[in-house]
PDB file of C-alpha atoms in Angstrom:
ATOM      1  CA  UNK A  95    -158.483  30.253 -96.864  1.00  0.00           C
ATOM      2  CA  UNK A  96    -158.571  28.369 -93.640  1.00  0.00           C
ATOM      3  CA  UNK A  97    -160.913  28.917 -90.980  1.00  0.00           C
ATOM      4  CA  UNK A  98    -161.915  27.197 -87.161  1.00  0.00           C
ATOM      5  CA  UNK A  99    -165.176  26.911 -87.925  1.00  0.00           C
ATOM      6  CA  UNK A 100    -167.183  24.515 -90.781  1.00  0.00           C
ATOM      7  CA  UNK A 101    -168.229  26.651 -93.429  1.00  0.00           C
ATOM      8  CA  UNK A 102    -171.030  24.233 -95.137  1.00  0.00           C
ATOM      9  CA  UNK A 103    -174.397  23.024 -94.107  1.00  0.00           C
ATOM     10  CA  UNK A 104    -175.411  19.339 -95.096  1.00  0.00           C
ATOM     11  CA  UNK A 105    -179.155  18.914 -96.165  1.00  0.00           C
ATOM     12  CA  UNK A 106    -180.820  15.588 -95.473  1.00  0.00           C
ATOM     13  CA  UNK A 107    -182.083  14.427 -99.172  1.00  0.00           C
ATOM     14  CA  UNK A 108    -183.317  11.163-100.627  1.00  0.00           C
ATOM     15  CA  UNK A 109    -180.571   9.011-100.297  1.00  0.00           C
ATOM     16  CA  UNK A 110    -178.185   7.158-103.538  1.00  0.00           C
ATOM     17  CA  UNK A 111    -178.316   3.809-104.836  1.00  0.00           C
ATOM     18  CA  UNK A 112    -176.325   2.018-102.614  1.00  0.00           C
ATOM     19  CA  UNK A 113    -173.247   0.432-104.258  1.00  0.00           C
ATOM     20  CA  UNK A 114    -174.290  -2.979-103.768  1.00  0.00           C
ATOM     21  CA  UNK A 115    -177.248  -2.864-105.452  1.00  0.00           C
ATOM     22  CA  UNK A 116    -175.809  -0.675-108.000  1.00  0.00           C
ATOM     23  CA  UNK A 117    -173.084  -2.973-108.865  1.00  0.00           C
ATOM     24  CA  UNK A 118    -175.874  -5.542-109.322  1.00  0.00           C
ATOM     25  CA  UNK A 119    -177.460  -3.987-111.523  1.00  0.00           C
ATOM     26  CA  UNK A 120    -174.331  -2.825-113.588  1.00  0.00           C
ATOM     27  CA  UNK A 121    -173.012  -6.500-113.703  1.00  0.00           C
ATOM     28  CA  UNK A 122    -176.594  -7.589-114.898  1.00  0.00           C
ATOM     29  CA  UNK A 123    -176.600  -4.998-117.842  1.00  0.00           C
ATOM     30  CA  UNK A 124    -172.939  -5.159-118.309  1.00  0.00           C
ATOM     31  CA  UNK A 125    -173.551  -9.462-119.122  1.00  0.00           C
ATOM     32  CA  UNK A 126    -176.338  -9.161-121.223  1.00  0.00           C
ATOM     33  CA  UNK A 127    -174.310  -6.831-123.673  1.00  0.00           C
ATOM     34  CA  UNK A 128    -171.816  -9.008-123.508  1.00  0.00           C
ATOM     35  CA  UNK A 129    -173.812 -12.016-124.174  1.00  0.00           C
ATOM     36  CA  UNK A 130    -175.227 -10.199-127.552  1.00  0.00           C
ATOM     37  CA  UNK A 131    -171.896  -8.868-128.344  1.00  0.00           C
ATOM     38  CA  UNK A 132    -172.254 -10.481-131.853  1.00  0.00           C
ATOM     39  CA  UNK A 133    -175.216  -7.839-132.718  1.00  0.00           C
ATOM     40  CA  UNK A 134    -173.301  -4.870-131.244  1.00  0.00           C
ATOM     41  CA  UNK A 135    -170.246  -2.316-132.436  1.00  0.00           C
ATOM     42  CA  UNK A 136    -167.697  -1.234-130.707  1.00  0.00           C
ATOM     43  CA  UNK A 137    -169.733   2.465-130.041  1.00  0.00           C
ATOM     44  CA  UNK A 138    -172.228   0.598-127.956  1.00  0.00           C
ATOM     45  CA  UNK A 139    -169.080  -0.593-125.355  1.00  0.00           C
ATOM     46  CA  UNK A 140    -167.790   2.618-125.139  1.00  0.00           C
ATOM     47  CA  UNK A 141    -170.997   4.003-124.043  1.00  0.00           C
ATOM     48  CA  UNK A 142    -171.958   1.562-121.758  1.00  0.00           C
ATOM     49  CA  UNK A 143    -168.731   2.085-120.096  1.00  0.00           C
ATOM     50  CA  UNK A 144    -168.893   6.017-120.501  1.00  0.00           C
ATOM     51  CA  UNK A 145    -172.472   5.587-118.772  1.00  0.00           C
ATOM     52  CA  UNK A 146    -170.811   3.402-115.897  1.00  0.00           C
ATOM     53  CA  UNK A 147    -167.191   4.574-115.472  1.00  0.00           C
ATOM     54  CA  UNK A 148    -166.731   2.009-112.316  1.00  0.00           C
ATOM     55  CA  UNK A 149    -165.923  -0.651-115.059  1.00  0.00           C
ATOM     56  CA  UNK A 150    -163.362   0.817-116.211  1.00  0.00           C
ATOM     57  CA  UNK A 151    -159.931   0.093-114.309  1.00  0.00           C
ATOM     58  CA  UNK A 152    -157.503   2.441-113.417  1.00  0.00           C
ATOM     59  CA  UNK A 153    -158.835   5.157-111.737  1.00  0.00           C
ATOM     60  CA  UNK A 154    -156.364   4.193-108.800  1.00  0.00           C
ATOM     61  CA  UNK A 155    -153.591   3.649-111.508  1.00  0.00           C
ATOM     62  CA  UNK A 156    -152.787   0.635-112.591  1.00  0.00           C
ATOM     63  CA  UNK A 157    -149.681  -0.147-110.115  1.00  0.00           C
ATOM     64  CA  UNK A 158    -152.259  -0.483-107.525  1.00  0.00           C
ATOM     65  CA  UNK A 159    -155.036   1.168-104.952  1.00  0.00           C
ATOM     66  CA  UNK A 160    -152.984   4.475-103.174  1.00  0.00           C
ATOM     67  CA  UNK A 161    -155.919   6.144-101.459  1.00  0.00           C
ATOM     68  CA  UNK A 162    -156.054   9.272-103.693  1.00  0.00           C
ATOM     69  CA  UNK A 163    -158.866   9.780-105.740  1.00  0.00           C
ATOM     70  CA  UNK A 164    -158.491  10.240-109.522  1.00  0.00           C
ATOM     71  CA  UNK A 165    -158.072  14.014-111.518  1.00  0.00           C
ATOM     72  CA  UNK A 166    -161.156  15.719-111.631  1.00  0.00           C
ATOM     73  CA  UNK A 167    -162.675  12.853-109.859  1.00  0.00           C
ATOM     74  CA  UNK A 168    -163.793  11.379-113.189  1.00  0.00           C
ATOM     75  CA  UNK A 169    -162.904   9.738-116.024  1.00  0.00           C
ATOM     76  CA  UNK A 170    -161.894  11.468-119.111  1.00  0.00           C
ATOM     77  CA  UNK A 171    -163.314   9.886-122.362  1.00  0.00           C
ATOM     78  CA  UNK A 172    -162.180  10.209-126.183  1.00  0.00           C
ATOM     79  CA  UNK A 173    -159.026  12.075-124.550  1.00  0.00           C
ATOM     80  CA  UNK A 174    -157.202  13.772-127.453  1.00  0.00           C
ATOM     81  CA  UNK A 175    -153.128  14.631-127.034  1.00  0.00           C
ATOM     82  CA  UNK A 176    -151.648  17.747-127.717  1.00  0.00           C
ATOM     83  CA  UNK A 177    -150.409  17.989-130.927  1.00  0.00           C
ATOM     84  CA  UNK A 178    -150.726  14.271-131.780  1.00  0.00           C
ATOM     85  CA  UNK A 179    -152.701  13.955-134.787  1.00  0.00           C
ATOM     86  CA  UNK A 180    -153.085   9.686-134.654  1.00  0.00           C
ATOM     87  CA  UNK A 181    -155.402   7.736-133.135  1.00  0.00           C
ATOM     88  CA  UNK A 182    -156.985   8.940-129.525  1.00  0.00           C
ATOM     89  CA  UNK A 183    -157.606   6.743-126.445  1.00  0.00           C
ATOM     90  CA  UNK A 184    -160.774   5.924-125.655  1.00  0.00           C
ATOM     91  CA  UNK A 185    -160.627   7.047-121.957  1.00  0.00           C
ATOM     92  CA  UNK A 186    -158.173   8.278-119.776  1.00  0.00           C
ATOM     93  CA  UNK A 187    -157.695   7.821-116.200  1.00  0.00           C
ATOM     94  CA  UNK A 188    -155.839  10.913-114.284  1.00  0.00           C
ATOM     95  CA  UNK A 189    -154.814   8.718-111.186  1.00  0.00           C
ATOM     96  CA  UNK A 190    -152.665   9.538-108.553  1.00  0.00           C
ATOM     97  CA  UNK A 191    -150.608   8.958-105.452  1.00  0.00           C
ATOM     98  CA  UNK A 192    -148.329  10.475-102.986  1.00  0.00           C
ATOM     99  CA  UNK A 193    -145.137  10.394-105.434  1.00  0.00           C
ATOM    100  CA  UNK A 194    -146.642  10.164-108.741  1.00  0.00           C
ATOM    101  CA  UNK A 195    -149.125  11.303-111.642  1.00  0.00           C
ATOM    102  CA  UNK A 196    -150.410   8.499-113.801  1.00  0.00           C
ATOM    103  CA  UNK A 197    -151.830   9.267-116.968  1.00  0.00           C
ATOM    104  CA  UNK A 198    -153.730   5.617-117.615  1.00  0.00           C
ATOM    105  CA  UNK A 199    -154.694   5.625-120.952  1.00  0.00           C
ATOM    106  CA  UNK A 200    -157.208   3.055-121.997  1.00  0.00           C
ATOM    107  CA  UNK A 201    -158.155   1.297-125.497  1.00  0.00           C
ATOM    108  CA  UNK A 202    -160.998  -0.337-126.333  1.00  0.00           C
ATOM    109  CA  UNK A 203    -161.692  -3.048-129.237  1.00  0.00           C
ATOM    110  CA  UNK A 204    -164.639  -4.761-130.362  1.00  0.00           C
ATOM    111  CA  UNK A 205    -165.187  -8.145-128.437  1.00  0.00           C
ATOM    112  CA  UNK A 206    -165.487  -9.638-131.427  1.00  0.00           C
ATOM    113  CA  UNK A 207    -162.121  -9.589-132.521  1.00  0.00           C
ATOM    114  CA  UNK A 208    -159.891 -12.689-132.002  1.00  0.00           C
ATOM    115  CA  UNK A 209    -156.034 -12.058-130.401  1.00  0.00           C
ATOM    116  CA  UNK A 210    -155.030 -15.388-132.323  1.00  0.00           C
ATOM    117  CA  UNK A 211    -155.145 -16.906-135.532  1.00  0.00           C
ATOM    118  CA  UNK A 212    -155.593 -20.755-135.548  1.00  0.00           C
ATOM    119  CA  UNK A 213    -151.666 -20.927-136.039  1.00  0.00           C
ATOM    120  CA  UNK A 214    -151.138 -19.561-132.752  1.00  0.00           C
ATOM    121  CA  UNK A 215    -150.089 -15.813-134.351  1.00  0.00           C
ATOM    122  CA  UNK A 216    -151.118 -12.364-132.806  1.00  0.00           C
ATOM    123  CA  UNK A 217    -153.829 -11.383-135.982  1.00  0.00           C
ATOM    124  CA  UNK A 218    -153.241  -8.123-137.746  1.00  0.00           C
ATOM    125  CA  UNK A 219    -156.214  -6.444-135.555  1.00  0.00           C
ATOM    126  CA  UNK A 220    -154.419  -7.286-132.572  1.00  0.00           C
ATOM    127  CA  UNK A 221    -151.162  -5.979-134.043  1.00  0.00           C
ATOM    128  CA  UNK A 222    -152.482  -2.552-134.823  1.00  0.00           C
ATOM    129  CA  UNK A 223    -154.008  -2.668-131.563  1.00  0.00           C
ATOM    130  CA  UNK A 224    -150.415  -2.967-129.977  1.00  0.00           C
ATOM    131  CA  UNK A 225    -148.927  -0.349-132.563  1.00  0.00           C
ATOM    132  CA  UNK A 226    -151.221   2.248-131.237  1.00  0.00           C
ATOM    133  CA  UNK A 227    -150.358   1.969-127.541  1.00  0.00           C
ATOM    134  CA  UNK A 228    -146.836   1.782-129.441  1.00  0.00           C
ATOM    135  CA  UNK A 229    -147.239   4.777-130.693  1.00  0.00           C
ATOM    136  CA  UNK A 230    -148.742   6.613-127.588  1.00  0.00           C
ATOM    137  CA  UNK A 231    -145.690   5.264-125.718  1.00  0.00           C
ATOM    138  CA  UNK A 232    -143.484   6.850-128.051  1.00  0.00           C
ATOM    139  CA  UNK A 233    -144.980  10.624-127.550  1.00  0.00           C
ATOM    140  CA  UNK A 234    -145.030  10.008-124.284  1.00  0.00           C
ATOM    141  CA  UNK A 235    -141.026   9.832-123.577  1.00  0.00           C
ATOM    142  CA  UNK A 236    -141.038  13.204-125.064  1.00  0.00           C
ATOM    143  CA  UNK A 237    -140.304  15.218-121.698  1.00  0.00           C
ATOM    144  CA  UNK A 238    -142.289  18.097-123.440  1.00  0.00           C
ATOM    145  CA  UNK A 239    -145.425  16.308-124.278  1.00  0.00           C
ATOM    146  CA  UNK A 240    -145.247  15.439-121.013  1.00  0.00           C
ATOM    147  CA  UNK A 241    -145.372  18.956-119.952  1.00  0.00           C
ATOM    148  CA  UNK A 242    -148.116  19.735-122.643  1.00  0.00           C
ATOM    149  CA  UNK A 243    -150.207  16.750-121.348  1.00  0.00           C
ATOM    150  CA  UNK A 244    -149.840  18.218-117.663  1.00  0.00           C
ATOM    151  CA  UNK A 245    -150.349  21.696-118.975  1.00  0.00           C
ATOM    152  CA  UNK A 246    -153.848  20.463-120.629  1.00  0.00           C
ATOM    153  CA  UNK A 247    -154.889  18.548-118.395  1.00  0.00           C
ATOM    154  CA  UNK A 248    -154.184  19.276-115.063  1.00  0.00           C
ATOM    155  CA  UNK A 249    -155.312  23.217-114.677  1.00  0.00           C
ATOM    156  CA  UNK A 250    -153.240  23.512-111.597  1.00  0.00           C
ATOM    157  CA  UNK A 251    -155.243  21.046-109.878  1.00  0.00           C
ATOM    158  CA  UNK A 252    -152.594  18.833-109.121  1.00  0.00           C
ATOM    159  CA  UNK A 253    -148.565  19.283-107.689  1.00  0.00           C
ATOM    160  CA  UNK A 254    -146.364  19.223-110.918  1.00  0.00           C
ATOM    161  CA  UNK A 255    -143.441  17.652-108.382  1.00  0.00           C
ATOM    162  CA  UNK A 256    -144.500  14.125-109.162  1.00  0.00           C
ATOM    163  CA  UNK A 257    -142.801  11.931-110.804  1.00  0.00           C
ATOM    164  CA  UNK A 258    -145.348  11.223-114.279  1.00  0.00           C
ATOM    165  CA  UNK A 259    -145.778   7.462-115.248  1.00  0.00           C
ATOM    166  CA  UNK A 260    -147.707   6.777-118.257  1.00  0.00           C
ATOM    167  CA  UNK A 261    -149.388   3.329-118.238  1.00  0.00           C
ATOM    168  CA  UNK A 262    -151.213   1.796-120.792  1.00  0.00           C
ATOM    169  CA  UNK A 263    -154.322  -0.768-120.661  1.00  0.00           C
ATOM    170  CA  UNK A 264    -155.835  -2.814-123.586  1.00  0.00           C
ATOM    171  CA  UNK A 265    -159.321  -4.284-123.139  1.00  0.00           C
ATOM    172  CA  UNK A 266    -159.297  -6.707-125.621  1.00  0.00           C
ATOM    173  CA  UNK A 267    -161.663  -9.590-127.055  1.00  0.00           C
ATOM    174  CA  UNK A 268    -163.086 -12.661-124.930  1.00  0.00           C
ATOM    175  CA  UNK A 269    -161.980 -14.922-122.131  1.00  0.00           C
ATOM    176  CA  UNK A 270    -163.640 -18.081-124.531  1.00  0.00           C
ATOM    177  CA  UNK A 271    -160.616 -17.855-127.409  1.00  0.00           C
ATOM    178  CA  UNK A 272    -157.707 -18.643-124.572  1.00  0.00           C
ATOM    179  CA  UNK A 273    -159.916 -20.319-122.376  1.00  0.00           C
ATOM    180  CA  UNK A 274    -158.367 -23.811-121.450  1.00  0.00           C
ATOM    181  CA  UNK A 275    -155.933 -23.755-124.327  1.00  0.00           C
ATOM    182  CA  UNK A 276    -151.950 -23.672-122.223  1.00  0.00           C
ATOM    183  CA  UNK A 277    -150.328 -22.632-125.587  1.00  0.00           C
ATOM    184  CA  UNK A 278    -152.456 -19.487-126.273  1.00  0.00           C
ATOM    185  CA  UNK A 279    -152.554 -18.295-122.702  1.00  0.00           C
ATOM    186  CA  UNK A 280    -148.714 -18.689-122.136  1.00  0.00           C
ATOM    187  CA  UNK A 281    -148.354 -16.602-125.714  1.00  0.00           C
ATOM    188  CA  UNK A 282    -150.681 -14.002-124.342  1.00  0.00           C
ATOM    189  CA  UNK A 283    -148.422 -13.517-121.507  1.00  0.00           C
ATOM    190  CA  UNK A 284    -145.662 -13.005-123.109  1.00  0.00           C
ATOM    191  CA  UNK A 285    -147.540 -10.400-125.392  1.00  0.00           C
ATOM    192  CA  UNK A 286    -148.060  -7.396-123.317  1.00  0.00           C
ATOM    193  CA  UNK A 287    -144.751  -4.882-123.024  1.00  0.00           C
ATOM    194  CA  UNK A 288    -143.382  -2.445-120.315  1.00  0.00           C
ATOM    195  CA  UNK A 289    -146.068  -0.385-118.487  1.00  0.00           C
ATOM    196  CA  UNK A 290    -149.116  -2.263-120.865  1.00  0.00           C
ATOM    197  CA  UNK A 291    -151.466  -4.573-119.279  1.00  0.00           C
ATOM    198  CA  UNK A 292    -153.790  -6.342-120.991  1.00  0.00           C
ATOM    199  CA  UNK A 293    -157.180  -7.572-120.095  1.00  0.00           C
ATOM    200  CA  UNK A 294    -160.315  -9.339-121.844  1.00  0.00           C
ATOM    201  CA  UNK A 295    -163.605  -7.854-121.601  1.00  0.00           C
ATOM    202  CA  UNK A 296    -164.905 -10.473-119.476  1.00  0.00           C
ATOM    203  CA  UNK A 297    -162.780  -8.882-116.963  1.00  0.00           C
ATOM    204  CA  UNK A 298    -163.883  -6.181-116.770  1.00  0.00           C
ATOM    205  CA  UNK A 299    -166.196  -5.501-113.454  1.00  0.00           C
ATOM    206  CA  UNK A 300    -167.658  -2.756-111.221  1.00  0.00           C
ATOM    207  CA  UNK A 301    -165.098  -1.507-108.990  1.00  0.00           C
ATOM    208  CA  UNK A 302    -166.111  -0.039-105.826  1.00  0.00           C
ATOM    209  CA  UNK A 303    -163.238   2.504-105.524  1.00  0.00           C
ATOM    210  CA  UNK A 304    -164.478   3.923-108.693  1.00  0.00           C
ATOM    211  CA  UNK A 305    -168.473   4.244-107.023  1.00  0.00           C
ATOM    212  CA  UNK A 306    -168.173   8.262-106.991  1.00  0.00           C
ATOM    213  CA  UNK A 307    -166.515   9.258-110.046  1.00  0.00           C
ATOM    214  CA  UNK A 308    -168.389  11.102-113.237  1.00  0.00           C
ATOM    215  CA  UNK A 309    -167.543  10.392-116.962  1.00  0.00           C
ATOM    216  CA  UNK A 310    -166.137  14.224-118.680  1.00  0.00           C
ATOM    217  CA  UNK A 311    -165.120  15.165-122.112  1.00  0.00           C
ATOM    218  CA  UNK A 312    -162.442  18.131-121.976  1.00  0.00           C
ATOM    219  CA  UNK A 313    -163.137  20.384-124.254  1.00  0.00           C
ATOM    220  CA  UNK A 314    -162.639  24.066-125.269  1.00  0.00           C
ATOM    221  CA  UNK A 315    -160.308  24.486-122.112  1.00  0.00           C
ATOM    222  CA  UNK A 316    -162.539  22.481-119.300  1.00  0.00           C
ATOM    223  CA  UNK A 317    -164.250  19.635-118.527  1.00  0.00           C
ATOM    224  CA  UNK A 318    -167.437  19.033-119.668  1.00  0.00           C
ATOM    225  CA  UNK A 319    -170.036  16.217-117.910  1.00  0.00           C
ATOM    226  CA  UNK A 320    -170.446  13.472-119.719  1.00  0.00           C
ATOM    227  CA  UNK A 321    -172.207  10.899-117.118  1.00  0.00           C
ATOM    228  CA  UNK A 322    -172.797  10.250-113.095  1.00  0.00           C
ATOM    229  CA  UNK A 323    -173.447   7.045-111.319  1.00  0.00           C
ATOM    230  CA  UNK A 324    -176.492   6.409-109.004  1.00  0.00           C
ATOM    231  CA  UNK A 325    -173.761   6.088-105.974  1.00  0.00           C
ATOM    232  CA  UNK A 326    -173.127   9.652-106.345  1.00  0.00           C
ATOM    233  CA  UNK A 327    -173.072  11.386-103.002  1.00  0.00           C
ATOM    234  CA  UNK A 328    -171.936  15.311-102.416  1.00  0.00           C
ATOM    235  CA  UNK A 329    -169.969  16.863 -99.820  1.00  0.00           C
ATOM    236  CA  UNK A 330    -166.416  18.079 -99.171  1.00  0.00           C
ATOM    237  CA  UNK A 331    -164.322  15.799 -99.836  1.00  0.00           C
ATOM    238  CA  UNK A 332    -165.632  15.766-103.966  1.00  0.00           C
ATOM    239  CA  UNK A 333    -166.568  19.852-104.359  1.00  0.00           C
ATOM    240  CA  UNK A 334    -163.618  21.030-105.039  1.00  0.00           C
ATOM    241  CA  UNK A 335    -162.346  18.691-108.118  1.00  0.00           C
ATOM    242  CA  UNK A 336    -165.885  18.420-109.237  1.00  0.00           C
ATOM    243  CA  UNK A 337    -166.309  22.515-109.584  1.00  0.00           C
ATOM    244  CA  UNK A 338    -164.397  21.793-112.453  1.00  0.00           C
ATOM    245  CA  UNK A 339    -166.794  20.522-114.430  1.00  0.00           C
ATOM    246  CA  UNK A 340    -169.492  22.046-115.800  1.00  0.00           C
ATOM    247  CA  UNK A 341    -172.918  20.999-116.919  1.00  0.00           C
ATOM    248  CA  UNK A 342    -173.445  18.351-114.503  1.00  0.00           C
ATOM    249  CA  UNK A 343    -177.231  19.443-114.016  1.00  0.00           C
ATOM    250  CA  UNK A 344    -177.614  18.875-117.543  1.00  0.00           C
ATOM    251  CA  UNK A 345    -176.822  14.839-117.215  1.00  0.00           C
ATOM    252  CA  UNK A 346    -178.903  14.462-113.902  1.00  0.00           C
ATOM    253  CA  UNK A 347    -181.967  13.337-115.333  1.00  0.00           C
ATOM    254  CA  UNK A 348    -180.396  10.892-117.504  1.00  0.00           C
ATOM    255  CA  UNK A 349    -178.340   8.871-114.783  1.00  0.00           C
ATOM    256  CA  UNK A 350    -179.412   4.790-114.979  1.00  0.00           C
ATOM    257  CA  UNK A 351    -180.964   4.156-111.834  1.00  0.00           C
ATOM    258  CA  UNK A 352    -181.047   6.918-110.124  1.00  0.00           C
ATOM    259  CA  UNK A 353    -184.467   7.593-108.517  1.00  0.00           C
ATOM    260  CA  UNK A 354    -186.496  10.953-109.522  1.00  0.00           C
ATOM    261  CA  UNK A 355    -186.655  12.145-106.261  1.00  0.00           C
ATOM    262  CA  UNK A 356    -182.709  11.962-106.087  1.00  0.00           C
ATOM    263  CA  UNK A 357    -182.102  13.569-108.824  1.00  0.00           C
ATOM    264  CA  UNK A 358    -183.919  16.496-108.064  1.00  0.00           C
ATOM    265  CA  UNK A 359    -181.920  16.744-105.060  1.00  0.00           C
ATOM    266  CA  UNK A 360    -178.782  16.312-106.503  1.00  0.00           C
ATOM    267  CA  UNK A 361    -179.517  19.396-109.071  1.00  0.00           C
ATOM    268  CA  UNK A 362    -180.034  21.369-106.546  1.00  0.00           C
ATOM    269  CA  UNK A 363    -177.174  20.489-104.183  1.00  0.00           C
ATOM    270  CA  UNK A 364    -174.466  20.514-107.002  1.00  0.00           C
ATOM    271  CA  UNK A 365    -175.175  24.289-106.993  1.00  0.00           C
ATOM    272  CA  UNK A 366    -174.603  24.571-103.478  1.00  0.00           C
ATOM    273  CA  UNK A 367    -171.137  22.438-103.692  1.00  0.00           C
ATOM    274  CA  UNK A 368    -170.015  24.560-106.397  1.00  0.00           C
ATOM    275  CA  UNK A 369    -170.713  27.637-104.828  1.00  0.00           C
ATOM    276  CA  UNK A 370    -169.178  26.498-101.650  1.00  0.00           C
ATOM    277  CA  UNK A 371    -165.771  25.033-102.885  1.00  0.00           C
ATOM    278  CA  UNK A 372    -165.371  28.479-105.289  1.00  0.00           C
ATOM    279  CA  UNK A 373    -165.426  30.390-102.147  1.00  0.00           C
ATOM    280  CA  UNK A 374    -162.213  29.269-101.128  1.00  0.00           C
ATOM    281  CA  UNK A 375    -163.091  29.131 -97.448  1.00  0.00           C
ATOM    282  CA  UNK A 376    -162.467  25.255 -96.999  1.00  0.00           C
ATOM    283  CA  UNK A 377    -162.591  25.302 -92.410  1.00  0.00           C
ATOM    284  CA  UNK A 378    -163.297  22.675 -90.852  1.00  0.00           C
ATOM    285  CA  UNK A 379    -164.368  19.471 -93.001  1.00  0.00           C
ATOM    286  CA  UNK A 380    -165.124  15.665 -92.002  1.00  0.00           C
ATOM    287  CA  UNK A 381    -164.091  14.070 -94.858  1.00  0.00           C
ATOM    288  CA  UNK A 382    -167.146  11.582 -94.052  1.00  0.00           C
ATOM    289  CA  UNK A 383    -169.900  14.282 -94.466  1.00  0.00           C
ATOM    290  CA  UNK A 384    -171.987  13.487 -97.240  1.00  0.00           C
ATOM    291  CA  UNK A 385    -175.288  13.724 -98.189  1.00  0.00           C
TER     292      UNK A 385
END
């Protein structure tokens, strides 16, 4: 319901990690793992980049930045699809703009693995990497999964009008094998398909349109919180998708770099957002109020 008059109250709290120094910080962390990738699974990537979602591209769709912020302003990891009993993503982006609902679903393998063999051939790790999106694609073009994705995911959060694009991102090995070698960079080119983009780990950076959104699990019907960054600020703009998920005092205290003081603050404030967006009674709102 619509009123005149503003219908919160911003407190004055200790303030976040500013994105700059965040970002530092992330890149820092996000290079040393990479530099001992040798000694590390796969499962250690995907929780660094659970932990720090702002690596992970996307959240603005793929087709690029619309000015829209991402479904439930977060990023939605080890995403299962309705009814399909294969392989999951590893994270899923619910991006959006003005005309369209992306579902960007994102695969992750081991740095370690090699794109090429010395012939100059995709290897079979890299093949069954491709066969997955492959098969993802093909459930996809199924107007009714489309319609069970959208009826799983979206809980009426988002305008069903829209046109829904599935896109597809591979983050794949290291820059090093393709560095400087012509042949094997104008093969990898030529590898990726319609609506797949393909990336190296090395690529992978903090992105600053991504500096507000959590990491959530969806499970038993909602979204569950999985991570937050340091960045996080609350206000209007954010209470209303992030009402949606529940238990996000329970990760507080385990944010990276998030001072104590903060934290305590931000407990007690998510409360207050909650409460305020379930009322209903949006008024007046500066999207720049945050605190």
């Amino acid at each position: 319901m619509l009123t005149a008059e503003r219908t919160y109250k911003l407190e004055s709290g200790p303030p976040p990690l500013t994105w700059e120094r965040y970002s530092e910080l992330v890149r820092r962390d996000w290079r040393d793992l990479l530099d001992s990738a040798e000694h590390h699974d796969e499962a250690i990537f995907q929780k660094f980049l659970e932990t720090h979602p702002c690596m992970v591209p996307g959240g603005q769709s793929m087709s690029g930045p619309s000015g829209h912020s991402a479904f439930p302003a977060a990023m939605i990891t080890q995403p299962s699809l309705p009814g399909f009993s294969e392989h999951i993503p590893d994270f899923l982006w619910i991006a959006t703009d003005s005309l369209h609902i992306y579902a960007v679903l994102v695969e992750i393998e081991s740095p370690k693995k090699k794109m090429f063999t010395k012939g100059g051939q995709p290897t079979a790790q890299f093949t069954q990497a491709q066969n997955q999106i492959t098969h993802w694609k093909s459930w996809f073009r199924d107007a009714s999964n489309q319609r069970l994705f959208c009826d799983h995911y979206l809980m009426d959060g988002l305008p069903r009008w829209r046109t829904f694009v599935p896109q597809y991102v591979l983050i794949y090995g290291r820059r090093s094998e393709i560095e400087g070698n012509a042949r094997l960079n104008g093969l990898r080119a030529n590898l990726s398909r319609d609506g797949e983009y393909y990336m190296t780990f090395d690529r992978l950076h903090p992105i600053k349109d991504h500096d507000q959104y959590m990491t959530v699990k969806f499970r038993n019907g909602g979204y569950q919180a999985v991570s937050m960054p340091a960045t996080l600020e609350m206000g209007p703009l954010w209470a209303p998708n992030r009402s949606r998920i529940e238990g996000k005092d329970l990760i507080v205290d385990s944010t990276p770099h998030m001072a104590d003081d903060r934290k305590e603050f931000v407990k007690s404030r998510l409360v207050y957002w909650d409460k305020w967006a379930a009322d209903g009674r949006t008024g007046m709102m500066s999207l720049g109020d945050r605190e």
